[in-house]
XYZ file of C-alpha atoms in Angstrom:
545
model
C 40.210 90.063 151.113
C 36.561 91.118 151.021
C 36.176 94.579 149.709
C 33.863 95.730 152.226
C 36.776 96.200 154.465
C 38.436 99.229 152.771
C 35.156 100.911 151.558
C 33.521 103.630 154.113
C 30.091 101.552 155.399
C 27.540 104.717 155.442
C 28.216 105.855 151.662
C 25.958 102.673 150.908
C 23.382 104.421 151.528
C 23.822 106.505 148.518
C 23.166 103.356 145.796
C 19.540 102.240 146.998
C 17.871 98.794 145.977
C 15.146 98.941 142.967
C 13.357 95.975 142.841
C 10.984 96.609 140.480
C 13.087 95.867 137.286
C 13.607 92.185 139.080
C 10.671 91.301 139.793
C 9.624 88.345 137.248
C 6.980 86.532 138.905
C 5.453 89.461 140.261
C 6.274 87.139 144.056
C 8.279 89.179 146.446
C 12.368 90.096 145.348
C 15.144 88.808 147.604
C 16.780 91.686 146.676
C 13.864 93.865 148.816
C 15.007 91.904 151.760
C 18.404 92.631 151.010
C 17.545 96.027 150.502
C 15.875 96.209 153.980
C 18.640 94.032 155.952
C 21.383 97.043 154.079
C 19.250 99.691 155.449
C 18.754 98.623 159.395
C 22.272 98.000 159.102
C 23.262 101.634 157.499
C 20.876 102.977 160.357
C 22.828 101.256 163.370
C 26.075 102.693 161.742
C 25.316 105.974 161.692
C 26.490 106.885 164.834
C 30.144 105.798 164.020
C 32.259 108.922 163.382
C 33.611 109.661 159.331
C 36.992 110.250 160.404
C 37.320 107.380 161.851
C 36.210 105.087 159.161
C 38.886 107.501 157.047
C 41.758 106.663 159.185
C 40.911 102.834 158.780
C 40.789 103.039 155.069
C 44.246 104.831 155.099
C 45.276 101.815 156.989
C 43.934 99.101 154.878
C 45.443 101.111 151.550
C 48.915 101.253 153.367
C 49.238 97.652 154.315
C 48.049 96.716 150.530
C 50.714 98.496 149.283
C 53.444 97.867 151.460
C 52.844 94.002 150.618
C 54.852 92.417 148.311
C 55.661 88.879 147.672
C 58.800 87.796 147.811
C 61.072 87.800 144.800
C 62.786 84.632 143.787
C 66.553 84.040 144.453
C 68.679 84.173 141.471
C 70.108 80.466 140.296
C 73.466 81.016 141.408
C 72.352 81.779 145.335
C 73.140 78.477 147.266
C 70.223 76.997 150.109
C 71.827 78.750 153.276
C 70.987 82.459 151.413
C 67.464 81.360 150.496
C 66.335 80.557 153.880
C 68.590 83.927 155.409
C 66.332 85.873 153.021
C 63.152 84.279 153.188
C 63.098 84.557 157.458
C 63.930 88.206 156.413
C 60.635 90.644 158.606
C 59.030 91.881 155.912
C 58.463 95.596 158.149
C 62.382 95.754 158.256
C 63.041 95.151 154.608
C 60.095 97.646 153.303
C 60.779 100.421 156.247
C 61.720 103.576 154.533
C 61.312 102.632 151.491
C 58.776 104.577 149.014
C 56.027 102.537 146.697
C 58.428 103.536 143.405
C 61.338 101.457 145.595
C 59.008 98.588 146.199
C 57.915 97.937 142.485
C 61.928 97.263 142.121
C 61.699 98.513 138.540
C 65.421 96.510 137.984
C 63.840 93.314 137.598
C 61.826 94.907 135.003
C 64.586 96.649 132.970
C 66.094 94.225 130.034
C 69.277 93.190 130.264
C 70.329 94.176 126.499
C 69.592 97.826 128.170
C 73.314 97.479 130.436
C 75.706 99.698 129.819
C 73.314 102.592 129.476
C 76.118 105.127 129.881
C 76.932 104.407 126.146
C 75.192 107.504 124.071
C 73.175 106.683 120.955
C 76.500 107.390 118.474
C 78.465 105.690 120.858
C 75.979 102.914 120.511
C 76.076 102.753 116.737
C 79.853 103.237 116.281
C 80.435 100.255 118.642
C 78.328 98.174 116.661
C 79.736 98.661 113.503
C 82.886 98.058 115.106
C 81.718 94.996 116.190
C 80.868 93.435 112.793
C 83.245 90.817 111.563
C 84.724 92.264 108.321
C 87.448 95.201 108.859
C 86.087 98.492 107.081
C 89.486 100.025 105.441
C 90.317 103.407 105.039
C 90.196 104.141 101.126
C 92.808 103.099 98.804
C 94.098 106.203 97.749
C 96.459 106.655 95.113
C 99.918 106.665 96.296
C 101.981 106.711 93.148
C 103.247 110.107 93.051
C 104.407 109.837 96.729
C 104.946 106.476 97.139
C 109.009 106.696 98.289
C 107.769 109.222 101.055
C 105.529 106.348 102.608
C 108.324 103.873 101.908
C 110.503 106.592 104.434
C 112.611 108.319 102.272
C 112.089 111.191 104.313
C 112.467 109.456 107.479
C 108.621 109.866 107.468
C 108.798 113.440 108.590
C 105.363 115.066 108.694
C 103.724 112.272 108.494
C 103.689 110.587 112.057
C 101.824 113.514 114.225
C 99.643 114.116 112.945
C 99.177 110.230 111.413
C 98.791 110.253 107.586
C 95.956 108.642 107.272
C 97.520 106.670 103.911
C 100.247 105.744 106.174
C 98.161 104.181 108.857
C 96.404 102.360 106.246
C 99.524 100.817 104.841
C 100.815 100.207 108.608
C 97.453 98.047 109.220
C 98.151 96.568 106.372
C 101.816 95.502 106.658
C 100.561 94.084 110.426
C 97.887 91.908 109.331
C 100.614 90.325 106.598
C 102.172 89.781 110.158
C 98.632 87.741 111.220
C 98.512 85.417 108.549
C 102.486 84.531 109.343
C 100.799 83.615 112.590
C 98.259 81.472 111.296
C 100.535 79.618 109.005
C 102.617 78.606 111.848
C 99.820 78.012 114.213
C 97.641 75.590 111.278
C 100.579 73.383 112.013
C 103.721 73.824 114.313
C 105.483 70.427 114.229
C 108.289 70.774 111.448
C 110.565 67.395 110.709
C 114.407 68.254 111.198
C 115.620 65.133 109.145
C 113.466 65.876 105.907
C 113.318 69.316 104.033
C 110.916 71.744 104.384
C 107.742 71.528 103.177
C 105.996 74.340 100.992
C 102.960 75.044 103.463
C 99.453 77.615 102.532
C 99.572 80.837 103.786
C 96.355 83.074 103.564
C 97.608 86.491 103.362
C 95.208 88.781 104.030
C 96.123 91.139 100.361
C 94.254 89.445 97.783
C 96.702 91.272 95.163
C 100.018 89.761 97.055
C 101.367 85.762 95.939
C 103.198 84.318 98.880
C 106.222 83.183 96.861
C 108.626 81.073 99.906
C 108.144 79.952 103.077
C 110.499 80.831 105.693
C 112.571 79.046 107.935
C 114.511 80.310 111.211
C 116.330 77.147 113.406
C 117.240 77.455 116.822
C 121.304 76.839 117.460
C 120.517 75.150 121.035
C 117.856 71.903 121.770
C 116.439 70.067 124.578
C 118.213 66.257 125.109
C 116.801 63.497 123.385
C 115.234 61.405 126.077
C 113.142 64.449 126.477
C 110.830 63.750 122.891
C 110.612 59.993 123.927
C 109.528 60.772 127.526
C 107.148 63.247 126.133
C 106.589 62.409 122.130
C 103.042 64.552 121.972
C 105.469 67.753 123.217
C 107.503 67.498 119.736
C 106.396 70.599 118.722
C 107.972 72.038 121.760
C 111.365 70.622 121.431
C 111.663 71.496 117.762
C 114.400 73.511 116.713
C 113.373 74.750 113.090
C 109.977 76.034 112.950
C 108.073 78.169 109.808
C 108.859 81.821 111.005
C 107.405 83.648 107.918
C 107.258 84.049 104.494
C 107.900 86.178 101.025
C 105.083 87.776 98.956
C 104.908 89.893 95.976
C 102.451 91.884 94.420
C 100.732 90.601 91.363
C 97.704 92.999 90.870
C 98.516 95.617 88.099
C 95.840 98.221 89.464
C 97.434 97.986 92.932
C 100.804 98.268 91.476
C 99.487 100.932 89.506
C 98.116 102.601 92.894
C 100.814 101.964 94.521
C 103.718 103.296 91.970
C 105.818 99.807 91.887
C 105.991 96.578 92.959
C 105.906 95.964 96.326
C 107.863 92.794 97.851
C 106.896 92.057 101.180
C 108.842 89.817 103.824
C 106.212 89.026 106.991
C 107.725 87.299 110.153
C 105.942 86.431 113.243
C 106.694 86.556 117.073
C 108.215 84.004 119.612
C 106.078 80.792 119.680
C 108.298 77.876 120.491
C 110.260 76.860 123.331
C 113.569 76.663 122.045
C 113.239 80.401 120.391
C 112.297 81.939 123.636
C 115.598 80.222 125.253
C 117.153 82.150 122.184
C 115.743 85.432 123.294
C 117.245 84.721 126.754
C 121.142 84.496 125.437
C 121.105 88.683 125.785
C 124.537 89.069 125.526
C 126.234 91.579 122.212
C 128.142 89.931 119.760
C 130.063 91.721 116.705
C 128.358 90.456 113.132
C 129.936 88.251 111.409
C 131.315 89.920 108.415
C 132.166 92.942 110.808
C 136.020 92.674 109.487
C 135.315 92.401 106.145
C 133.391 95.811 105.677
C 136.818 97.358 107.156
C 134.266 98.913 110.204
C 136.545 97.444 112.858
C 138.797 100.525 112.254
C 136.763 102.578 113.561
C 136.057 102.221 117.278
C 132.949 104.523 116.893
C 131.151 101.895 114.216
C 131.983 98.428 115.769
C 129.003 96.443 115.150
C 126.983 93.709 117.665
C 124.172 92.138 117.978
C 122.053 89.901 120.356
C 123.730 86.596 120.285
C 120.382 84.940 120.581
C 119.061 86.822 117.327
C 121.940 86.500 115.309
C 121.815 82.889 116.054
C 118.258 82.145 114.898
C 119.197 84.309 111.601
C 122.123 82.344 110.606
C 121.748 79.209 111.858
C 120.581 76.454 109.494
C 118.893 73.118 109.864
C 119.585 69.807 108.434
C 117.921 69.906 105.143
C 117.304 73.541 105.365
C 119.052 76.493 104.909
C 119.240 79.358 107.301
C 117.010 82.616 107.393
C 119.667 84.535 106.123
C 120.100 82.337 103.432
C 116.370 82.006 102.367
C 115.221 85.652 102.093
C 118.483 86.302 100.460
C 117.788 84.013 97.207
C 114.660 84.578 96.989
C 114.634 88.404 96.546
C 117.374 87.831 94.370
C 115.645 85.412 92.557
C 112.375 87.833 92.243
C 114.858 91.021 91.340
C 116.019 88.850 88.210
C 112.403 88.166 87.781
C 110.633 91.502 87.586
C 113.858 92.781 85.974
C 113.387 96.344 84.786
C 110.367 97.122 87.117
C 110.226 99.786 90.357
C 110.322 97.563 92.935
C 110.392 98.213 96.843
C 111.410 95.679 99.608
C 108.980 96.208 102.878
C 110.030 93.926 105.802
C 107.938 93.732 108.723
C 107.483 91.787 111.916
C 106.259 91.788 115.373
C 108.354 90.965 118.767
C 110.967 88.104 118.069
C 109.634 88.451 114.501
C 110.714 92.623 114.731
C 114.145 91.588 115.195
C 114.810 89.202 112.414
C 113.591 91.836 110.372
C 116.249 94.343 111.115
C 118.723 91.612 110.200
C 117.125 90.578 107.608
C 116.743 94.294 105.885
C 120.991 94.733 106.978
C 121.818 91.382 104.985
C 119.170 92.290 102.142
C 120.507 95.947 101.900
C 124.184 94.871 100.764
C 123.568 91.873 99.088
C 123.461 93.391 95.610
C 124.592 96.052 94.143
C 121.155 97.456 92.496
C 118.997 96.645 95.666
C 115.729 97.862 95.397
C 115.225 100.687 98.736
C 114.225 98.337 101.650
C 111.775 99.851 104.260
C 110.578 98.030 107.673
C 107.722 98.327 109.805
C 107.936 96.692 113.200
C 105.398 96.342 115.998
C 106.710 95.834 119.360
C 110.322 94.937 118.783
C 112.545 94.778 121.394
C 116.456 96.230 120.933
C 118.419 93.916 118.613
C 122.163 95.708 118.609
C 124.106 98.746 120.142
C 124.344 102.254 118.681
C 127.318 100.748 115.914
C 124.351 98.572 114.430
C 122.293 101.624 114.261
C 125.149 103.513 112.208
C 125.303 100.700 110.371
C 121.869 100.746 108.634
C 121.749 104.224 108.140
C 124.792 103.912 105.847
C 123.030 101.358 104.166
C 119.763 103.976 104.240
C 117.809 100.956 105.584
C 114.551 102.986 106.597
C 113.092 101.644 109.879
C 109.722 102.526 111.607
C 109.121 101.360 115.059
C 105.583 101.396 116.265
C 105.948 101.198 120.341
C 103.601 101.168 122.854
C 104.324 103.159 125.678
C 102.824 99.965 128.002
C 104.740 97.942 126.106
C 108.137 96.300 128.218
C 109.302 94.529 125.399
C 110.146 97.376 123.864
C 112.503 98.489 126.723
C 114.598 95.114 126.452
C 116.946 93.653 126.687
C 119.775 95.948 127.978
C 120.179 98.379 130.301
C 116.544 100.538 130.935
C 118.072 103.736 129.791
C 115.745 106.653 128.655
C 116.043 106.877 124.539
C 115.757 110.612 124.929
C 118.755 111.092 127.720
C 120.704 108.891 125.566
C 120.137 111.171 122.414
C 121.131 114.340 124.664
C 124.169 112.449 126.036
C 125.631 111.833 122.501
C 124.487 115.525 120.975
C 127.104 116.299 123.423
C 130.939 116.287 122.138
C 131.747 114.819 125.431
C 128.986 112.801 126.489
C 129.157 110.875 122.969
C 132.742 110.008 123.493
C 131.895 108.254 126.781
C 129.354 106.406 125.384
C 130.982 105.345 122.236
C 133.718 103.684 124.706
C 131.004 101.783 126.692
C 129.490 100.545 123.292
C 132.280 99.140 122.473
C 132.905 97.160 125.683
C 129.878 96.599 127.642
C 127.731 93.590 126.846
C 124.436 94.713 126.897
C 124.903 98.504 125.662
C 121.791 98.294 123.609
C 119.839 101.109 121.477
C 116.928 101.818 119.282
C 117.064 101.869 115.401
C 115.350 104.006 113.296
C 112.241 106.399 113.954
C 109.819 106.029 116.332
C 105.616 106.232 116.566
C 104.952 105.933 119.961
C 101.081 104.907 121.054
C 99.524 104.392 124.075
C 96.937 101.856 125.433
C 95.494 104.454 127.684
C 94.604 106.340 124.631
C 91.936 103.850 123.831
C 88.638 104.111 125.515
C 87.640 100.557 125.229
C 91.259 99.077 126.766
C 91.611 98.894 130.427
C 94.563 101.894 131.500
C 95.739 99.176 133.619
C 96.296 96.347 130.881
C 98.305 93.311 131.484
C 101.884 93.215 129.690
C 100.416 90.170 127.318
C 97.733 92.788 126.297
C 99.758 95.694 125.824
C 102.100 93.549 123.564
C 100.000 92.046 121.822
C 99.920 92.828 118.054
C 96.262 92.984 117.075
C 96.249 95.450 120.124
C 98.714 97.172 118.439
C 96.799 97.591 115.141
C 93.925 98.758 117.207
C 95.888 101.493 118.698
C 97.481 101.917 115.387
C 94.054 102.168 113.537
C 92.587 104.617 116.379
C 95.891 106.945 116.336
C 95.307 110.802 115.316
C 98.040 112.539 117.257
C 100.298 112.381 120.311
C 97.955 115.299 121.685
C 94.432 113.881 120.454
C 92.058 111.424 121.644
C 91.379 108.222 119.893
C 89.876 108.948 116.662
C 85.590 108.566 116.538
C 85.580 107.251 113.001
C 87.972 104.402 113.438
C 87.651 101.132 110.622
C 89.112 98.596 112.287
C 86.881 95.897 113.776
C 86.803 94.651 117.902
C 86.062 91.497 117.468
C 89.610 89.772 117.489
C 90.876 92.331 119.869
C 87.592 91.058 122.456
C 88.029 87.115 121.685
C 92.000 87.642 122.540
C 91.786 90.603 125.522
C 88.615 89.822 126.906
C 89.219 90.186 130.591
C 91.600 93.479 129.343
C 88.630 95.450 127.694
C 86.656 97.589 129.664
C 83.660 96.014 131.477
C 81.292 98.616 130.428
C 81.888 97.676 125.979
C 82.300 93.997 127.062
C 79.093 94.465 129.009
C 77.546 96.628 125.764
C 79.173 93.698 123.416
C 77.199 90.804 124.968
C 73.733 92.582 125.102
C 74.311 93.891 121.179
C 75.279 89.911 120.699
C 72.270 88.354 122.144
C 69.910 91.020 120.355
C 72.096 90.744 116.688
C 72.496 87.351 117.526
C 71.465 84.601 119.550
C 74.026 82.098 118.547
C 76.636 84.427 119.419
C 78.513 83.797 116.116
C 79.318 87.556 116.223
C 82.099 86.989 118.301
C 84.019 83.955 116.870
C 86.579 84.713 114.151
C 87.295 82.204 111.216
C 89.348 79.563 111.533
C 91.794 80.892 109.090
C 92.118 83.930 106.893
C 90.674 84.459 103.176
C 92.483 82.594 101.193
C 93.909 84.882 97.855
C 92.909 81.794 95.305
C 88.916 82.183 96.121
């Protein structure tokens, strides 16, 4: 395009020719005949009107403007959309639309800059969270208090608002829960016809020993024929399995910090075949040494259990001995040990793993006479027994903590879905309790709670989806997220929380809001290109490095 076409001809006038600083030779300039051809022609253009040339320049400048060449199509457009947009009129596409519009400043904005609605803290605080290493709360000195955290009290006063020492040990407790996870996941397939093998567990504590692995077998199993039409699915069909383990503190400042010597008893969820068949016999059975404790005389105290938990307790392998039997020697064997010492028992567990442990912290409670106080922290645990059971370990002043999840359904199974508070009302109620005590005793799945309750919520966390799946809202490093972010029952999630997103993203990807996931992508291609950000170890620290 020639330039001549958008400048106004008679202002040429205004830049005459000199020739005299080109003339070399002293011979006659081109440029003079230039000059004189620009004048004649300025002279035979005068009569054309300003306002017209004006109107054409307008013209010109408009149609330069309103041209634009044609963007690319993105890669993942197939052939048919190319050719619909390229026999796109380029007056229909551009009518209406400002010069600001047609720069299409969103090709131009970086990627890394999605998610703008995050503010600058926001920004910074989701970074940090994003780093790979946890940030704890401080270790504060817990000596002087320490039966109050170990429930004593029931933990009144210390659940809403959340101690923040308490949520600290709660974290803590679930990750032991983690690594009971890993050590079953490193390697699944467990021989029935040989004895179980001592197998490395990296528990998160460097201050903790794992002293036993533990052992829960399945009562029922799959035919035969079915591990030689299918030998790779062994792990599948196998009916004992590693379900957990025993560890004991070792580290005299944390036993110093912590006022005794903690002995901790980690068991994971439901993970093979055969054990969720076992969570599927639902039906109440009385314990075994019901008769024996003289409870049966009282119709008020009778109590039963989930058939299908009770059998994975007490059920014992070939060359291996039952759960029950395991946990129970070897805290015997470690009371003997650390004779003389304050020791505590904390049990803990998650789903299937939840369960165990309130039979495991009934059988530990009475199995000596000079039992240390046993504590348990569960996450997610469905109902185990009916209200008898629950008597039961309050005599025993078994201390139980249930972390639930509103979201959570395991949590409302198995049994009948009856309200926890209407059933507390009903038996305040002379009447009312009388009624119930009779359908206890005589209905098979009359379940209830144990123990007290800290109730979270998944809506509570700004970077979880309110509409998470049930495999999300179950989930148990969900749990310590929620757990971590927890002030009140009445107050947001906490701005300064420790623990880190990374798991929680790798795990509930498609379950975390699209706006962090969004945030967490652009901070990973700027922090780092090879993305390592987001990919956890293969295993936990181990305690010996």
């Amino acid at each position: 395009m020639q330039i001549g076409l958008t400048l106004p001809v008679q202002n040429m006038n205004f830049f005459p020719a000199r020739s005299g600083g080109f003339n070399c030779n002293g011979s006659a300039s081109p440029l003079k005949a230039w000059s004189r051809n620009v004048n004649a022609r300025c002279a035979t253009m005068k009569a054309v009107s300003t306002t017209k040339m004006t109107r054409k320049h307008l013209s010109s400048l408009e149609k330069l403007l309103q041209k634009e060449s044609e963007p690319s199509p993105p890669e993942d457009v197939q052939v048919e959309d190319v050719n619909k947009v390229t026999q796109k009129s380029p007056e229909k596409e551009n009518k209406g639309r400002g010069f600001l519009e047609n720069l299409n400043l969103s090709r131009v904005w970086p990627e890394s800059k999605a998610a703008e609605e995050v503010s600058p803290r926001h920004l910074v605080r989701l970074k940090r969270m994003l780093s790979i290493s946890n940030q704890y709360s401080p270790r504060n000195i817990l000596a002087s208090k320490w039966r109050e955290y170990h429930g004593c009290n029931n933990w009144e006063g210390l659940l809403d608002p959340l101690d923040e020492n308490l949520r600290r040990e709660m974290v803590r407790y679930g990750e032991f829960i983690q690594a009971a996870y890993h050590c079953f996941h490193s390697d699944p397939a467990t021989s029935e016809g040989h004895a179980n093998v001592d197998r490395h567990v990296a528990v998160p504590d460097r201050a903790y020993r794992v002293t036993k692995n533990l052992y829960a077998t399945s009562s029922v199993g799959l035919p035969k024929w079915v591990d030689n039409v299918a030998p790779d699915l062994g792990w599948m069909t196998q009916r004992s399995s590693c379900v957990g383990y025993v560890a004991v503190c070792e580290d005299q400042r944390e036993i110093a910090r912590m006022g005794r010597r903690d002995i901790v008893i980690a068991l994971r969820g439901t993970s093979t075949c055969l054990e969720w068949a076992e969570n599927m016999r639902d039906l109440l059975v009385e314990m075994p040494d019901q008769h024996n404790t003289g409870e049966a005389n009282e119709v008020q105290s009778i109590s039963k259990v989930e058939c299908g938990f009770l059998s994975l307790f007490k059920t014992g392998g070939a060359q291996m001995p039952s759960l029950s039997e395991s946990v129970v020697s070897e805290i015997h064997r470690l009371m003997e040990m650390y004779k003389g010492e304050t020791l505590s028992i904390t049990v803990t567990g998650h789903s299937l793993g939840a369960a165990l442990a309130l039979l495991v912290a009934d059988e530990l409670s009475s199995s000596a006479p000079n039992m240390p106080p046993v504590a348990l922290f569960s996450f997610g645990g469905p109902r185990v027994g009916n209200k008898g059971f629950a008597n039961r370990l309050n005599k025993k002043n078994v201390k139980v903590l249930r972390i639930v999840n509103s979201q959570d359904v395991i949590t409302r199974v198995p049994g009948m879905f009856v309200s926890e508070e209407l059933d507390k009302k009903i038996r305040d109620s002379s009447v009312g309790a009388n009624v119930l005590n009779v359908l206890d005793n005589n209905m098979p799945w009359a379940y209830s709670h144990v123990g007290t309750e800290l109730r979270v919520d998944t809506k509570m966390s700004p970077f979880l989806k309110p509409n998470a799946d049930v495999a999300c809202c179950h989930d148990l490093e969900a749990y310590l997220h929620l757990v971590d972010g927890f002030l009140a029952s009445n107050c947001p999630f906490r701005s300064n929380a420790k623990r880190s997103l990374v798991k929680l993203l790798n795990e509930q990807n498609s379950n975390v809001k699209k706006l962090y996931t969004n945030k967490a992508k652009a901070l990973t291609l700027k922090l780092n290109p090879q993305r390592e950000i987001l990919q956890m170890p293969s295993c936990l620290p181990s305690p010996s490095t």
